[in-house]
Coordinates of C-alpha atoms and ligand atoms in Angstrom, one line a residue:
M152 CA 93.1 113.3 143.0
R153 CA 92.5 110.3 141.1
V154 CA 93.1 109.1 137.6
E155 CA 91.7 106.4 135.3
F156 CA 93.0 105.4 131.9
L157 CA 90.2 105.1 129.7
G158 CA 91.9 104.9 126.3
G159 CA 94.8 105.7 124.2
V160 CA 97.2 103.4 126.5
R161 CA 99.0 100.6 124.9
T162 CA 97.2 101.7 121.7
V163 CA 96.9 104.8 119.5
T164 CA 93.3 105.3 119.4
G165 CA 90.5 105.9 121.9
S166 CA 92.4 108.7 123.9
A167 CA 90.6 109.4 127.0
T168 CA 91.7 110.1 130.5
F169 CA 89.4 110.4 133.6
L170 CA 90.4 112.7 136.4
E171 CA 88.6 113.3 139.7
K172 CA 89.2 115.8 142.4
G173 CA 86.7 115.6 145.3
S174 CA 83.4 115.9 143.6
L175 CA 84.7 117.4 140.5
K176 CA 85.0 115.0 137.6
W177 CA 86.2 115.6 134.1
L178 CA 87.9 114.0 131.1
V179 CA 91.0 115.0 129.1
D180 CA 90.0 113.9 125.5
C181 CA 87.0 111.6 124.8
G182 CA 88.4 109.8 121.7
M183 CA 87.0 106.8 119.7
F184 CA 88.8 103.4 119.3
Q185 CA 89.6 102.5 115.8
G186 CA 91.2 99.4 114.0
S187 CA 90.5 96.2 115.7
K188 CA 87.2 94.9 116.5
E189 CA 88.4 93.9 119.9
H190 CA 89.3 97.8 120.6
E191 CA 86.2 99.2 118.7
K192 CA 84.1 97.1 121.3
R193 CA 85.5 99.4 124.0
N194 CA 83.5 102.3 122.4
W195 CA 80.4 100.7 123.9
N196 CA 82.1 100.0 127.4
L197 CA 80.5 101.2 130.6
R198 CA 82.6 104.1 132.2
P199 CA 83.5 105.2 135.6
Y200 CA 81.1 108.1 135.6
Q201 CA 77.7 109.0 134.6
A202 CA 77.9 111.4 131.7
K203 CA 75.8 114.1 133.4
D204 CA 78.3 114.0 136.4
L205 CA 81.4 115.3 134.3
S206 CA 81.9 119.0 134.4
F207 CA 84.3 119.3 131.5
V208 CA 86.0 117.6 128.6
L209 CA 89.4 119.3 127.8
L210 CA 89.9 118.5 124.2
T211 CA 93.5 118.5 122.9
H212 CA 92.5 118.4 119.2
A213 CA 89.8 117.5 116.5
H214 CA 91.1 114.1 115.5
I215 CA 88.5 111.4 116.0
D216 CA 90.7 109.3 118.1
H217 CA 90.6 112.3 120.7
S218 CA 87.0 113.7 120.0
G219 CA 85.1 111.0 118.5
L220 CA 83.1 110.1 121.6
I221 CA 81.9 113.5 122.5
P222 CA 78.6 113.2 120.7
K223 CA 77.9 109.8 122.3
L224 CA 78.8 111.6 125.8
V225 CA 76.2 114.3 125.2
K226 CA 73.5 111.9 124.0
E227 CA 74.1 110.0 127.4
G228 CA 73.5 113.2 129.4
F229 CA 76.7 115.2 129.5
R230 CA 76.0 118.9 130.0
G231 CA 79.2 120.3 131.0
K232 CA 81.6 122.3 128.7
V233 CA 84.1 121.0 126.1
I234 CA 86.9 123.3 126.2
C235 CA 89.2 123.6 123.1
T236 CA 90.7 126.1 120.8
K237 CA 88.5 127.8 118.1
A238 CA 90.2 125.9 115.2
T239 CA 89.5 122.7 117.1
L240 CA 85.8 123.6 117.2
D241 CA 85.6 124.4 113.7
L242 CA 87.3 121.2 112.8
C243 CA 85.1 119.1 115.1
E244 CA 82.0 120.6 113.5
V245 CA 82.7 118.9 110.2
M246 CA 84.7 115.8 111.6
L247 CA 82.1 114.8 114.3
Q248 CA 79.4 115.0 111.8
D249 CA 81.4 113.0 109.2
S250 CA 82.0 110.4 112.1
G251 CA 78.3 110.5 112.8
H252 CA 77.5 109.8 109.1
I253 CA 79.9 106.9 109.2
Q254 CA 78.4 105.3 112.3
E255 CA 75.0 105.6 110.7
T256 CA 76.1 104.0 107.4
E257 CA 78.0 101.1 109.2
A258 CA 75.0 100.5 111.4
E259 CA 72.9 100.3 108.1
W260 CA 75.2 97.9 106.3
L261 CA 75.4 95.6 109.6
N262 CA 71.6 95.7 109.8
R263 CA 71.3 94.6 106.0
K264 CA 73.7 91.7 106.8
G265 CA 72.3 91.0 110.2
K266 CA 68.6 90.7 108.8
R267 CA 69.8 88.1 106.6
A268 CA 71.5 86.3 109.2
G269 CA 68.5 86.6 111.5
R270 CA 70.4 88.9 114.1
G271 CA 69.2 91.7 116.3
E272 CA 69.2 95.5 115.1
A273 CA 72.6 97.3 115.2
V274 CA 72.6 100.9 116.5
P275 CA 74.9 103.5 115.6
L276 CA 77.1 104.8 118.3
Y277 CA 75.6 108.2 117.5
T278 CA 74.1 109.9 114.6
M279 CA 75.0 113.0 112.6
K280 CA 72.2 114.7 114.4
D281 CA 73.9 113.8 117.7
A282 CA 77.1 115.0 116.4
E283 CA 75.3 118.4 115.6
K284 CA 73.8 118.7 119.0
C285 CA 77.1 118.3 120.9
L286 CA 78.4 121.4 119.3
R287 CA 76.6 123.7 121.6
Y288 CA 78.6 122.5 124.6
F289 CA 81.8 123.7 123.2
Q290 CA 83.5 126.6 124.7
T291 CA 86.8 128.0 123.0
V292 CA 90.0 129.2 124.7
D293 CA 92.9 131.2 123.3
Y294 CA 96.3 129.6 123.3
D295 CA 98.3 130.7 126.4
D296 CA 95.3 132.1 128.4
V297 CA 94.9 130.7 131.8
L298 CA 91.2 129.5 132.5
Q299 CA 90.0 129.1 136.1
L300 CA 87.5 126.3 135.8
A301 CA 86.9 125.5 139.4
D302 CA 88.2 126.3 142.9
G303 CA 91.7 124.9 142.8
L304 CA 91.5 124.0 139.0
R305 CA 93.4 126.0 136.5
V306 CA 94.2 125.2 132.8
R307 CA 96.1 126.5 129.9
F308 CA 96.3 125.4 126.4
Q309 CA 99.6 125.8 124.4
D310 CA 100.3 125.1 120.7
A311 CA 101.1 121.4 120.4
G312 CA 102.1 122.0 116.7
H313 CA 100.2 118.6 115.5
I314 CA 97.3 119.8 113.4
L315 CA 95.6 123.2 113.2
G316 CA 94.3 124.1 116.5
S317 CA 96.1 121.3 118.4
A318 CA 97.1 121.8 122.1
M319 CA 99.0 120.6 124.9
I320 CA 97.3 121.2 128.1
E321 CA 98.5 122.1 131.5
I322 CA 96.4 121.8 134.5
W323 CA 97.2 123.3 137.8
V324 CA 95.3 121.4 140.7
E325 CA 95.0 122.2 144.4
E326 CA 93.6 119.6 146.9
G327 CA 93.9 120.8 150.5
A328 CA 97.3 122.2 150.9
E329 CA 98.9 120.1 148.0
K330 CA 99.4 121.5 144.5
R331 CA 100.3 119.6 141.5
K332 CA 100.8 120.5 137.8
L333 CA 99.7 117.9 135.4
V334 CA 100.7 118.0 131.7
F335 CA 99.1 116.4 128.7
S336 CA 101.2 116.6 125.7
G337 CA 98.3 115.8 123.5
D338 CA 99.6 114.6 120.0
L339 CA 103.0 116.3 119.7
G340 CA 103.9 117.9 116.4
N341 CA 106.9 117.3 114.1
L342 CA 109.4 120.1 113.9
D343 CA 109.0 122.2 110.7
Q344 CA 105.8 121.0 109.5
P345 CA 104.4 123.5 107.0
I346 CA 101.5 125.9 107.7
I347 CA 101.4 125.4 111.5
R348 CA 103.7 126.5 114.1
D349 CA 106.2 124.2 116.3
P350 CA 105.2 122.6 119.4
S351 CA 105.5 124.8 122.5
I352 CA 107.8 123.9 125.3
V353 CA 106.8 123.0 128.8
E354 CA 109.3 123.1 131.7
E355 CA 107.2 122.7 134.8
G356 CA 105.3 119.5 135.6
D357 CA 104.6 117.0 138.4
V358 CA 102.7 114.4 136.2
L359 CA 103.0 114.0 132.6
W360 CA 101.0 112.2 129.9
L361 CA 103.4 111.9 127.0
E362 CA 102.3 110.4 123.5
S363 CA 104.6 107.9 122.0
T364 CA 103.0 107.2 118.5
Y365 CA 106.6 107.1 117.0
G366 CA 108.4 106.6 120.2
N367 CA 110.9 104.0 118.6
R368 CA 111.3 105.5 115.2
L369 CA 113.3 108.3 113.6
H370 CA 111.7 110.2 110.8
K371 CA 113.6 110.9 107.7
S372 CA 114.1 114.7 107.3
R373 CA 111.4 116.7 105.8
E374 CA 113.7 117.6 103.0
E375 CA 114.5 114.1 102.1
T376 CA 110.9 113.1 102.3
V377 CA 110.0 116.0 100.1
Q378 CA 112.5 114.8 97.6
E379 CA 111.1 111.2 97.7
L380 CA 107.7 112.5 97.0
L381 CA 108.9 114.5 94.1
K382 CA 110.6 111.5 92.6
V383 CA 107.4 109.5 92.8
V384 CA 105.3 112.1 91.2
Q385 CA 107.9 112.6 88.4
E386 CA 108.0 108.8 87.8
A387 CA 104.1 108.8 87.6
I388 CA 104.1 111.7 85.3
A389 CA 106.7 109.9 82.9
H390 CA 104.4 106.7 83.0
Q391 CA 101.1 108.4 82.7
A392 CA 100.3 106.8 85.9
K393 CA 98.3 107.9 89.1
V394 CA 99.8 108.4 92.6
V395 CA 97.0 107.7 95.2
I396 CA 97.6 109.1 98.6
P397 CA 95.6 108.1 101.6
A398 CA 95.7 110.9 103.9
F399 CA 93.7 112.3 106.8
A400 CA 91.4 115.0 105.8
V401 CA 93.1 117.3 108.3
E402 CA 96.6 118.5 108.3
R403 CA 98.2 115.8 106.0
T404 CA 96.0 116.7 103.0
Q405 CA 96.9 120.3 103.3
D406 CA 100.4 119.5 103.9
I407 CA 100.6 117.7 100.6
I408 CA 98.6 120.3 98.9
Y409 CA 101.3 122.8 100.1
T410 CA 104.2 120.5 99.0
L411 CA 102.7 120.0 95.5
G412 CA 102.4 123.6 95.2
Q413 CA 105.9 124.2 96.2
F414 CA 107.0 121.7 93.2
I415 CA 104.8 123.7 90.9
R416 CA 106.1 127.0 92.0
E417 CA 109.8 125.8 91.6
G418 CA 108.9 124.3 88.2
S419 CA 110.0 120.7 89.3
I420 CA 106.6 119.4 87.9
P421 CA 104.1 120.7 85.4
S422 CA 100.7 121.4 86.7
I423 CA 98.9 118.1 86.6
P424 CA 95.3 117.1 88.0
V425 CA 95.3 117.0 91.8
Y426 CA 92.1 115.5 92.9
I427 CA 91.1 116.2 96.7
D428 CA 88.5 113.2 96.8
S429 CA 87.1 113.9 100.3
P430 CA 84.4 116.1 101.1
L431 CA 85.8 116.3 104.6
A432 CA 89.2 117.2 103.3
I433 CA 87.5 120.0 101.4
S434 CA 85.7 121.3 104.4
A435 CA 88.9 121.1 106.4
T436 CA 90.8 123.2 103.7
E437 CA 88.1 125.9 104.0
I438 CA 88.7 126.0 107.8
F439 CA 92.4 126.2 107.3
K440 CA 91.9 129.3 105.4
R441 CA 89.7 130.8 108.0
N442 CA 92.1 130.2 110.8
A443 CA 95.2 132.0 109.3
D444 CA 96.2 133.2 113.0
C445 CA 97.2 129.5 113.6
F446 CA 99.7 129.7 110.6
D447 CA 103.6 129.8 111.1
R448 CA 105.7 132.7 109.7
E449 CA 106.5 131.2 106.4
T450 CA 103.0 130.6 105.4
K451 CA 102.0 134.1 106.7
V452 CA 104.7 135.5 104.5
L453 CA 103.4 133.5 101.4
L454 CA 99.8 134.8 102.1
S455 CA 100.8 138.3 102.5
G456 CA 102.7 138.1 99.1
G457 CA 99.3 137.2 97.6
E458 CA 100.1 133.4 97.2
N459 CA 97.6 131.1 98.9
P460 CA 99.7 127.8 99.5
L461 CA 96.4 125.9 99.7
E462 CA 95.3 127.0 96.2
I463 CA 97.4 125.4 93.5
P464 CA 96.8 125.1 89.6
G465 CA 95.3 121.8 88.7
I466 CA 93.5 121.2 91.9
V467 CA 90.1 119.5 91.5
Y468 CA 87.7 119.3 94.7
T469 CA 85.2 116.4 94.1
Q470 CA 82.3 116.6 96.3
T471 CA 79.7 113.9 94.8
T472 CA 80.1 110.2 94.5
E473 CA 79.5 110.7 90.6
E474 CA 82.5 113.1 90.5
S475 CA 84.6 110.8 92.6
I476 CA 84.0 107.9 90.4
A477 CA 84.8 110.1 87.1
I478 CA 88.4 110.5 88.5
N479 CA 89.1 106.9 87.6
E480 CA 88.1 107.7 84.1
D481 CA 90.6 110.3 83.6
Q482 CA 93.8 108.5 82.0
R483 CA 96.1 111.3 82.6
A484 CA 98.8 111.2 85.1
G485 CA 97.6 112.6 88.3
I486 CA 97.4 112.6 92.1
V487 CA 94.5 111.5 94.1
I488 CA 94.5 112.5 97.7
S489 CA 91.4 110.8 99.6
A490 CA 90.4 109.6 103.1
S491 CA 90.5 107.9 105.4
G492 CA 94.2 108.0 106.0
M493 CA 94.3 104.4 107.4
C494 CA 92.1 103.0 104.4
D495 CA 89.4 101.6 106.6
S496 CA 86.6 103.8 105.5
G497 CA 85.7 106.3 102.9
R498 CA 86.3 106.8 99.3
I499 CA 90.0 105.8 99.2
K500 CA 88.9 102.2 99.4
H501 CA 87.6 102.6 95.8
H502 CA 90.7 104.3 94.6
L503 CA 92.7 101.3 96.2
K504 CA 90.5 98.8 94.3
H505 CA 91.2 100.7 91.1
H506 CA 95.0 101.1 91.5
L507 CA 96.5 98.4 93.9
W508 CA 96.6 95.7 91.2
R509 CA 98.1 98.0 88.7
N510 CA 101.9 97.8 88.2
E511 CA 102.3 101.5 87.2
S512 CA 100.2 103.0 89.9
H513 CA 101.9 104.5 93.2
I514 CA 100.3 104.3 96.6
V515 CA 101.9 106.7 99.0
F516 CA 101.5 106.3 102.8
I517 CA 102.3 109.5 104.7
G518 CA 100.6 109.0 108.0
Y519 CA 100.5 106.3 110.8
Q520 CA 98.7 103.0 110.1
A521 CA 97.4 101.7 113.2
E522 CA 97.4 97.8 113.8
G523 CA 94.5 96.0 112.2
T524 CA 93.8 98.5 109.5
I525 CA 93.8 98.0 106.0
G526 CA 96.5 100.6 105.5
R527 CA 98.9 98.7 107.9
R528 CA 98.3 95.4 105.9
I529 CA 99.5 97.1 102.7
V530 CA 102.3 98.7 104.4
D531 CA 103.4 95.2 106.0
G532 CA 103.6 93.8 102.5
A533 CA 100.4 91.9 102.1
K534 CA 100.0 90.3 98.7
T535 CA 96.3 90.6 98.4
I536 CA 93.8 92.9 100.2
K537 CA 90.2 92.2 100.3
L538 CA 88.0 95.2 99.5
F539 CA 84.3 95.1 99.0
G540 CA 84.3 91.5 99.3
E541 CA 86.8 91.0 96.4
E542 CA 90.5 89.9 96.8
I543 CA 92.7 92.5 94.9
A544 CA 96.2 91.8 94.2
V545 CA 98.8 94.2 95.4
K546 CA 101.1 95.1 92.3
A547 CA 101.5 98.8 92.6
H548 CA 104.6 100.6 94.1
I549 CA 103.9 101.0 97.7
H550 CA 105.9 103.8 99.4
T551 CA 106.0 105.0 103.2
L552 CA 107.2 108.5 103.6
G553 CA 107.8 109.1 107.3
G554 CA 108.9 112.8 107.2
F555 CA 105.4 114.0 106.4
S556 CA 104.2 112.8 109.9
A557 CA 102.3 115.1 112.1
H558 CA 103.8 113.4 115.1
A559 CA 107.3 113.9 116.6
D560 CA 109.5 111.0 116.4
Q561 CA 111.7 109.3 119.1
K562 CA 114.2 112.3 119.0
G563 CA 111.5 114.9 119.1
L564 CA 109.7 113.3 121.9
L565 CA 112.8 113.0 123.9
D566 CA 113.8 116.6 123.3
W567 CA 110.5 117.8 124.5
V568 CA 110.7 115.7 127.6
S569 CA 114.1 116.9 128.1
H570 CA 112.8 120.5 129.0
I571 CA 111.0 119.2 132.1
R572 CA 113.1 120.1 135.1
N573 CA 111.4 118.4 137.9
P574 CA 113.5 115.4 138.7
N575 CA 110.4 113.9 140.5
V576 CA 107.9 114.2 137.6
E577 CA 106.1 111.0 137.0
V578 CA 105.6 110.1 133.3
F579 CA 102.6 108.1 131.8
V580 CA 103.6 107.1 128.5
N581 CA 100.4 106.8 126.3
H582 CA 99.2 106.8 122.8
G583 CA 101.4 104.2 121.3
E584 CA 101.4 100.5 120.6
E585 CA 102.4 98.6 123.7
K586 CA 105.8 97.7 122.6
I587 CA 106.7 101.2 121.4
S588 CA 105.4 102.9 124.7
T589 CA 107.3 100.7 126.7
E590 CA 110.5 101.2 124.7
L591 CA 110.1 105.0 125.0
G592 CA 109.3 104.8 128.6
R593 CA 112.5 102.8 129.2
L594 CA 114.6 105.3 127.2
I595 CA 113.1 108.3 129.3
S596 CA 113.9 106.5 132.7
E597 CA 117.3 105.7 131.7
R598 CA 118.1 109.1 130.3
F599 CA 116.4 111.4 132.7
H600 CA 115.7 109.2 135.7
F601 CA 112.0 109.9 135.6
K602 CA 109.6 107.6 137.1
T603 CA 107.9 106.1 133.9
T604 CA 104.7 104.0 133.7
V605 CA 103.0 102.7 130.6
P606 CA 99.4 102.4 132.0
Q607 CA 97.1 99.6 131.3
W608 CA 93.5 100.2 130.1
R609 CA 91.0 101.1 132.7
E610 CA 93.9 101.1 135.3
K611 CA 93.1 103.6 138.3
K612 CA 95.5 105.6 140.3
V613 CA 95.7 108.0 143.1
L614 CA 97.9 110.7 142.1
F615 CA 97.9 112.7 145.4
G616 CA 95.8 114.1 148.3
D617 CA 94.3 110.8 149.3
E618 CA 94.9 108.4 152.2
E619 CA 96.3 105.5 150.0
K620 CA 99.0 107.7 148.3
V621 CA 100.6 106.1 145.2
M622 CA 103.5 108.5 145.3
P623 CA 104.4 109.2 149.0
Q624 CA 107.9 110.0 148.3
E625 CA 107.1 112.8 145.8
K626 CA 106.1 115.7 148.1
A627 CA 106.3 119.2 146.7
E628 CA 108.8 120.4 149.4
E629 CA 111.2 117.5 148.5
K630 CA 111.6 118.8 145.1
L631 CA 114.7 120.7 143.8
P632 CA 114.1 124.4 143.7
S633 CA 113.5 125.1 140.1
E634 CA 114.6 128.2 138.1
E635 CA 113.0 129.4 134.9
S636 CA 115.3 129.8 132.1
F637 CA 115.7 133.1 130.3
D638 CA 114.2 131.8 127.2
V639 CA 110.9 131.0 128.8
L640 CA 111.0 134.3 131.0
F641 CA 111.4 136.4 127.9
K642 CA 108.8 134.2 125.9
N643 CA 106.3 134.8 128.7
L644 CA 107.2 138.5 128.9
G645 CA 106.6 138.8 125.3
R646 CA 103.3 137.2 125.5
T647 CA 102.0 139.3 128.4
Y648 CA 102.9 142.4 126.5
K649 CA 101.0 141.3 123.3
R650 CA 98.1 140.5 125.5
L651 CA 98.2 143.6 127.4
R652 CA 98.5 145.6 124.1
R653 CA 95.4 143.8 122.6
K654 CA 93.3 144.4 125.6
L655 CA 94.4 148.1 126.1
K656 CA 93.6 148.8 122.3
R657 CA 90.3 147.0 122.5
E658 CA 89.3 149.2 125.6
K659 CA 90.5 152.3 123.9
R660 CA 88.4 151.6 121.0
R661 CA 85.5 151.3 123.2
G662 CA 85.8 155.0 124.0
E663 CA 87.5 157.5 126.4
D664 CA 85.1 156.9 129.2
S665 CA 85.9 153.3 130.0
Y666 CA 89.6 153.8 129.4
D667 CA 91.2 153.9 132.7
S668 CA 93.8 156.4 133.4
R669 CA 95.3 154.2 136.0
W670 CA 96.5 151.8 133.3
V671 CA 98.4 154.6 131.6
K672 CA 100.0 155.2 135.0
Q673 CA 100.8 151.6 135.4
L674 CA 102.4 151.3 131.8
E675 CA 104.5 154.4 132.8
E676 CA 105.7 152.5 136.0
V677 CA 106.7 149.4 134.2
S678 CA 108.5 151.1 131.5
K679 CA 110.4 153.1 134.1
K680 CA 111.3 149.9 136.0
L681 CA 112.5 148.3 132.6
E682 CA 114.8 151.3 131.9
E683 CA 116.0 151.1 135.6
L684 CA 116.9 147.5 134.9
E685 CA 118.5 148.4 131.7
E686 CA 120.7 150.8 133.5
E687 CA 121.6 148.5 136.3
L688 CA 123.0 146.1 133.9
Ligands
LIG133 ZN1 96.0 113.7 116.3
LIG134 ZN1 96.1 110.8 118.4

């Protein structure tokens, strides 16, 4: 069993891990590098496989830094399955096509410039059409279902609580007599994010890939952050000013809509124009509404009371460029939410150009700003920013609100790792800037005495089952016997019960003939056993 780290190591973008077991080859995530030129070059890099030889891509979630190179993979001959949750597929449908559109536009722009400079033709990584084509290879999986993908290879997706449909992936691999469980945390969510559920817990694992975006930082509490946002919005209202929020189209935008709705419901602010100026965010919001089964309890309660937390008074969705331009003619106080979240592309650049130099405007950053992005330069205190070839002074109030993050902070990450009970687990710290991954890795080895590595880009490793073992000391039989906690046992029992109930009901609906009387008998036996257990105790 071999691994090669293809991206999302010592950086937050380009997440991709190549795995190989005998002749079976697959990827976990197939993300795009974004940010610096040097990193973006890696999107064109040769890979250790032929696309046609891959059997699967296991996709943790729809963010482009995890899914963005799938259209390119299909274009190059991949004909396997991209396995993900249904909400991830729904989101990928709009996000990948949007990404294809961006690739085409950038290539066109480069060509215009290139022609004048006498350079060769730039080609897009992939087109909108390629993005549309790749969708036919997607196959959805329900959270918690165990999927047998091949001999000696089973996987399970569990809710990662990061964005709608996001998953952590558990992979059970057998090679010869050896068995290992690999766990990919995916991007791990923050506790108590609105709309979606909290991240699941994993207790078993031999090899763990752990994200570390905020591995060196503690977020302010959500409550504090919400209050900060309220203050900013109130101040903008008092000065007839605008609040510009660069936001990822998925999750952050819906989170802000939800929070503003809360302010209005509580009467903390009047209803003011809230512009959602991102066609992608508009589609994403529709997808949220279609995937209510992924919502948390609070959101379900609101919905059942007839309140849609994603529909607030004053909200204006702007699809066309003309509508987008018109926003800046509106002199009233208001809020503009636009993508991209790191200000590198999309309509947000126009809003920044319009507001960065105004003393009274507020720019509110709510998501991670990767190295090399325009967002990062503003957050780091740049005095001027170059936009569309023009130097713009930064005079507006700049705010960074960490508590809206879709990522767990250092404490959240350590808490999540603390549930792993195998003392011989090997942890690969990924999805973080070098310094941050290293710091989190050090903390994990100090606190839990786990073997921790921050892999290098393109580093290869033999995990097990091969001559040149990298981890000879970590044989399964040397591990301490592990015991499942009551929480996990009861949680699993509850889940099995729900799945069984669903399946039986479905069968029952299909008609009496197919309904097997054996199941009724088995149910009776189970309930008898449970009663006996209760009496025994
Ligand atoms: Zn993500
Ligand atoms: Zn990510």
